[in-house]
mmCIF file of C-alpha atoms in Angstrom:
data_model
loop_
_atom_site.group_PDB
_atom_site.id
_atom_site.type_symbol
_atom_site.label_atom_id
_atom_site.label_comp_id
_atom_site.label_asym_id
_atom_site.label_seq_id
_atom_site.Cartn_x
_atom_site.Cartn_y
_atom_site.Cartn_z
ATOM 1 C CA MET A 162 -23.184 -15.318 31.789
ATOM 2 C CA THR A 163 -21.600 -14.337 28.268
ATOM 3 C CA ALA A 164 -18.399 -12.817 28.199
ATOM 4 C CA LYS A 165 -18.095 -9.973 25.705
ATOM 5 C CA THR A 166 -15.386 -10.624 23.200
ATOM 6 C CA PHE A 167 -13.902 -9.007 20.120
ATOM 7 C CA THR A 168 -12.118 -10.979 17.183
ATOM 8 C CA ILE A 169 -9.891 -9.489 14.434
ATOM 9 C CA THR A 170 -7.719 -11.261 11.941
ATOM 10 C CA ILE A 171 -4.767 -9.203 10.434
ATOM 11 C CA ASP A 172 -3.939 -10.415 6.867
ATOM 12 C CA GLY A 173 -0.080 -10.310 6.152
ATOM 13 C CA GLU A 174 3.144 -11.151 7.733
ATOM 14 C CA PRO A 175 3.138 -10.128 11.435
ATOM 15 C CA GLN A 176 5.607 -7.083 12.304
ATOM 16 C CA ALA A 177 7.458 -6.015 15.489
ATOM 17 C CA ILE A 178 8.899 -3.119 16.841
ATOM 18 C CA LYS A 179 12.676 -3.105 15.892
ATOM 19 C CA ALA A 180 14.968 -0.547 17.512
ATOM 20 C CA GLY A 181 15.825 2.224 15.295
ATOM 21 C CA ALA A 182 19.168 3.010 14.213
ATOM 22 C CA PRO A 183 21.121 5.251 16.132
ATOM 23 C CA CYS A 184 21.704 8.759 14.686
ATOM 24 C CA THR A 185 23.174 12.081 15.017
ATOM 25 C CA ASN A 186 22.134 15.149 13.459
ATOM 26 C CA ARG A 187 24.444 17.972 12.324
ATOM 27 C CA ALA A 188 24.398 19.650 15.404
ATOM 28 C CA GLY A 189 25.756 16.280 17.123
ATOM 29 C CA HIS A 190 22.519 15.386 19.001
ATOM 30 C CA ALA A 191 21.616 11.822 19.095
ATOM 31 C CA TYR A 192 18.246 10.427 18.203
ATOM 32 C CA ILE A 193 16.521 7.129 17.114
ATOM 33 C CA ARG A 194 15.664 7.082 13.607
ATOM 34 C CA SER A 195 11.792 6.109 13.271
ATOM 35 C CA ASN A 196 10.490 2.554 12.488
ATOM 36 C CA GLU A 197 8.591 2.665 9.427
ATOM 37 C CA ASP A 198 7.679 -1.192 9.514
ATOM 38 C CA SER A 199 6.167 -1.078 12.787
ATOM 39 C CA ASN A 200 4.327 2.131 12.242
ATOM 40 C CA ARG A 201 2.713 0.741 9.241
ATOM 41 C CA GLU A 202 1.934 -2.336 11.194
ATOM 42 C CA LYS A 203 0.173 -0.334 13.938
ATOM 43 C CA PHE A 204 -1.806 1.385 11.141
ATOM 44 C CA ARG A 205 -2.844 -1.825 9.430
ATOM 45 C CA ILE A 206 -4.038 -3.228 12.812
ATOM 46 C CA SER A 207 -5.989 -0.066 13.738
ATOM 47 C CA GLU A 208 -7.482 -0.114 10.143
ATOM 48 C CA VAL A 209 -8.718 -3.684 10.836
ATOM 49 C CA ALA A 210 -10.053 -2.970 14.217
ATOM 50 C CA LEU A 211 -12.066 0.264 12.798
ATOM 51 C CA ALA A 212 -13.522 -2.040 10.052
ATOM 52 C CA LYS A 213 -14.647 -4.563 12.418
ATOM 53 C CA ILE A 214 -16.192 -2.337 14.574
ATOM 54 C CA ALA A 215 -17.964 -0.779 11.801
ATOM 55 C CA GLU A 216 -19.172 -4.216 10.858
ATOM 56 C CA MET A 217 -20.448 -4.880 14.397
ATOM 57 C CA ASN A 218 -22.962 -2.294 14.509
ATOM 58 C CA GLY A 219 -23.795 -1.010 18.136
ATOM 59 C CA PHE A 220 -20.144 -2.130 19.514
ATOM 60 C CA GLU A 221 -19.609 -0.831 23.266
ATOM 61 C CA PRO A 222 -15.955 -0.204 23.966
ATOM 62 C CA PHE A 223 -14.659 -2.620 26.633
ATOM 63 C CA SER A 224 -15.011 -0.763 30.010
ATOM 64 C CA LYS A 225 -13.663 -3.686 32.557
ATOM 65 C CA ALA A 226 -10.601 -5.697 32.591
ATOM 66 C CA ILE A 227 -9.823 -7.615 29.585
ATOM 67 C CA ILE A 228 -8.041 -10.940 28.944
ATOM 68 C CA MET A 229 -6.087 -10.744 25.376
ATOM 69 C CA HIS A 230 -5.135 -13.893 23.399
ATOM 70 C CA VAL A 231 -2.667 -13.270 20.150
ATOM 71 C CA TYR A 232 -1.610 -15.735 17.656
ATOM 72 C CA TYR A 233 1.070 -14.842 15.082
ATOM 73 C CA TYR A 234 1.393 -17.067 11.801
ATOM 74 C CA PHE A 235 4.519 -16.625 10.116
ATOM 75 C CA THR A 236 5.596 -18.212 6.716
ATOM 76 C CA LYS A 237 7.872 -21.028 7.324
ATOM 77 C CA PRO A 238 11.289 -20.568 5.719
ATOM 78 C CA ALA A 239 12.462 -23.196 3.217
ATOM 79 C CA SER A 240 15.617 -23.696 5.795
ATOM 80 C CA LYS A 241 13.347 -24.709 8.461
ATOM 81 C CA ILE A 242 11.199 -27.260 6.168
ATOM 82 C CA ARG A 243 14.658 -28.816 5.364
ATOM 83 C CA LYS A 244 16.271 -28.915 8.638
ATOM 84 C CA ARG A 245 13.454 -30.643 10.896
ATOM 85 C CA SER A 246 12.247 -33.856 9.880
ATOM 86 C CA THR A 247 9.100 -33.716 12.266
ATOM 87 C CA PRO A 248 7.305 -30.432 11.813
ATOM 88 C CA PHE A 249 7.604 -28.020 14.587
ATOM 89 C CA PRO A 250 4.781 -25.692 14.518
ATOM 90 C CA PHE A 251 6.263 -22.866 16.519
ATOM 91 C CA LYS A 252 8.774 -19.909 15.257
ATOM 92 C CA ASP A 253 11.486 -19.894 17.950
ATOM 93 C CA CYS A 254 13.374 -17.192 16.473
ATOM 94 C CA MET A 255 13.178 -13.392 15.622
ATOM 95 C CA PRO A 256 10.882 -11.198 15.976
ATOM 96 C CA ASP A 257 10.968 -11.020 19.816
ATOM 97 C CA PHE A 258 7.535 -11.806 21.340
ATOM 98 C CA ASP A 259 7.615 -8.610 23.499
ATOM 99 C CA ASN A 260 7.919 -6.613 20.436
ATOM 100 C CA LEU A 261 5.005 -8.645 18.563
ATOM 101 C CA ILE A 262 2.799 -7.720 21.446
ATOM 102 C CA LYS A 263 3.585 -3.874 21.700
ATOM 103 C CA VAL A 264 2.826 -3.524 18.058
ATOM 104 C CA THR A 265 -0.319 -5.312 18.216
ATOM 105 C CA MET A 266 -1.474 -3.321 21.453
ATOM 106 C CA ASP A 267 -0.507 -0.116 20.103
ATOM 107 C CA GLY A 268 -2.398 -0.735 16.932
ATOM 108 C CA ILE A 269 -5.526 -1.290 18.667
ATOM 109 C CA GLN A 270 -5.035 1.582 21.039
ATOM 110 C CA ARG A 271 -4.414 3.713 17.833
ATOM 111 C CA ALA A 272 -8.044 2.906 16.907
ATOM 112 C CA ASN A 273 -9.054 4.827 19.622
ATOM 113 C CA GLY A 274 -9.643 8.334 18.349
ATOM 114 C CA LYS A 275 -8.481 7.483 14.614
ATOM 115 C CA LYS A 276 -10.408 9.801 12.381
ATOM 116 C CA ARG A 277 -12.536 10.571 15.456
ATOM 117 C CA ASN A 278 -12.232 12.955 18.278
ATOM 118 C CA GLU A 279 -9.225 12.005 20.219
ATOM 119 C CA THR A 280 -11.422 11.622 23.447
ATOM 120 C CA GLU A 281 -13.540 8.957 21.824
ATOM 121 C CA THR A 282 -12.968 5.309 23.026
ATOM 122 C CA ILE A 283 -13.608 2.606 20.450
ATOM 123 C CA VAL A 284 -12.186 -0.746 21.510
ATOM 124 C CA TRP A 285 -11.019 -0.005 25.460
ATOM 125 C CA SER A 286 -10.479 3.133 27.463
ATOM 126 C CA ASP A 287 -6.798 2.594 27.968
ATOM 127 C CA ASP A 288 -4.449 -0.496 27.245
ATOM 128 C CA GLY A 289 -3.826 -0.978 31.289
ATOM 129 C CA GLN A 290 -7.315 -2.769 31.115
ATOM 130 C CA VAL A 291 -5.657 -5.716 29.720
ATOM 131 C CA LEU A 292 -4.594 -7.939 32.528
ATOM 132 C CA GLY A 293 -2.825 -10.564 30.746
ATOM 133 C CA GLY A 294 -3.601 -13.378 28.298
ATOM 134 C CA HIS A 295 -1.915 -15.662 25.912
ATOM 135 C CA ALA A 296 0.149 -15.237 22.946
ATOM 136 C CA MET A 297 2.080 -17.501 20.755
ATOM 137 C CA LYS A 298 4.528 -17.350 17.505
ATOM 138 C CA HIS A 299 3.337 -20.204 14.919
ATOM 139 C CA TYR A 300 4.462 -20.980 11.651
ATOM 140 C CA CYS A 301 1.713 -21.608 9.064
ATOM 141 C CA LYS A 302 0.769 -24.865 7.871
ATOM 142 C CA GLU A 303 0.813 -25.736 4.491
ATOM 143 C CA GLY A 304 -1.588 -23.733 2.342
ATOM 144 C CA GLU A 305 -2.525 -21.133 5.020
ATOM 145 C CA GLU A 306 -1.409 -17.340 4.739
ATOM 146 C CA PRO A 307 0.617 -15.494 7.441
ATOM 147 C CA ARG A 308 -1.586 -13.557 9.691
ATOM 148 C CA THR A 309 -2.236 -12.365 13.585
ATOM 149 C CA GLU A 310 -5.362 -13.534 15.280
ATOM 150 C CA VAL A 311 -6.419 -11.081 18.083
ATOM 151 C CA VAL A 312 -9.426 -12.403 20.319
ATOM 152 C CA LEU A 313 -10.363 -9.939 23.536
ATOM 153 C CA VAL A 314 -12.537 -11.234 26.263
ATOM 154 C CA GLU A 315 -14.008 -8.803 28.944
ATOM 155 C CA VAL A 316 -13.597 -10.070 32.655
ATOM 156 C CA LEU A 317 -17.258 -9.524 33.856
ATOM 157 C CA ASP A 318 -16.892 -11.494 36.962
ATOM 158 C CA PRO A 319 -13.629 -11.727 39.148
ATOM 159 C CA ALA A 320 -14.216 -15.467 39.448
ATOM 160 C CA VAL A 321 -13.836 -15.914 35.990
ATOM 161 C CA PHE A 322 -10.453 -14.492 36.023
ATOM 162 C CA ASP A 323 -9.482 -16.605 39.090
ATOM 163 C CA LEU A 324 -10.696 -19.632 37.056
ATOM 164 C CA TYR A 325 -8.588 -18.610 33.834
ATOM 165 C CA ASN A 326 -5.597 -17.994 36.214
ATOM 166 C CA ASP A 327 -5.923 -21.615 37.791
ATOM 167 C CA MET A 328 -6.052 -23.202 34.470
ATOM 168 C CA ALA A 329 -2.934 -21.492 33.147
ATOM 169 C CA ASN A 330 -1.205 -22.634 36.328
ATOM 170 C CA GLU A 331 -2.135 -26.067 35.769
ATOM 171 C CA ALA A 332 -0.809 -25.944 32.205
ATOM 172 C CA LEU A 333 2.408 -24.624 33.427
ATOM 173 C CA GLU A 334 2.687 -27.365 35.871
ATOM 174 C CA VAL A 335 2.167 -29.910 33.052
ATOM 175 C CA LEU A 336 4.539 -28.119 30.984
ATOM 176 C CA ILE A 337 7.601 -28.164 33.630
ATOM 177 C CA GLY A 338 6.846 -31.977 34.684
ATOM 178 C CA GLY A 339 4.710 -31.152 38.057
ATOM 179 C CA LYS A 340 1.838 -33.026 36.995
ATOM 180 C CA ALA A 341 0.389 -35.363 34.095
#
């Protein structure tokens, strides 16, 4: 059985939701200033998703559970290149992992109804369909451009999700030293 997949690559430096600066208006009411960067990123992701769907003539939206894989590739700052003698491929600093995921999922969700009837489903019915997945923050290798790669896989059989879960648990055990 072949699983239905959807893969997109969003060129450019990944952006995360940043906490807006707390402000007060003239009446003294507090509010949070909107975050233009994350709104632009959501728009960029939704536009790429819509373009990919247009390219995949006849794409049917996901109707079942989804596993999501996201890989964020950042430009490696010169200070990181000088500090480590061995290349460390993972970005272990800001932006926060959870904020990157929020922007990515919101951008794909935004593709639903964009330039269309608000009730039309484009990629998935609801982001609650995402059961889990895998995401990593990487530095670009020399010559690579910053980007975000998203792979969505529909879970058609519960046994497939069980197998996926077992593999993830085995990998975790290896990481913490439980098995070799």
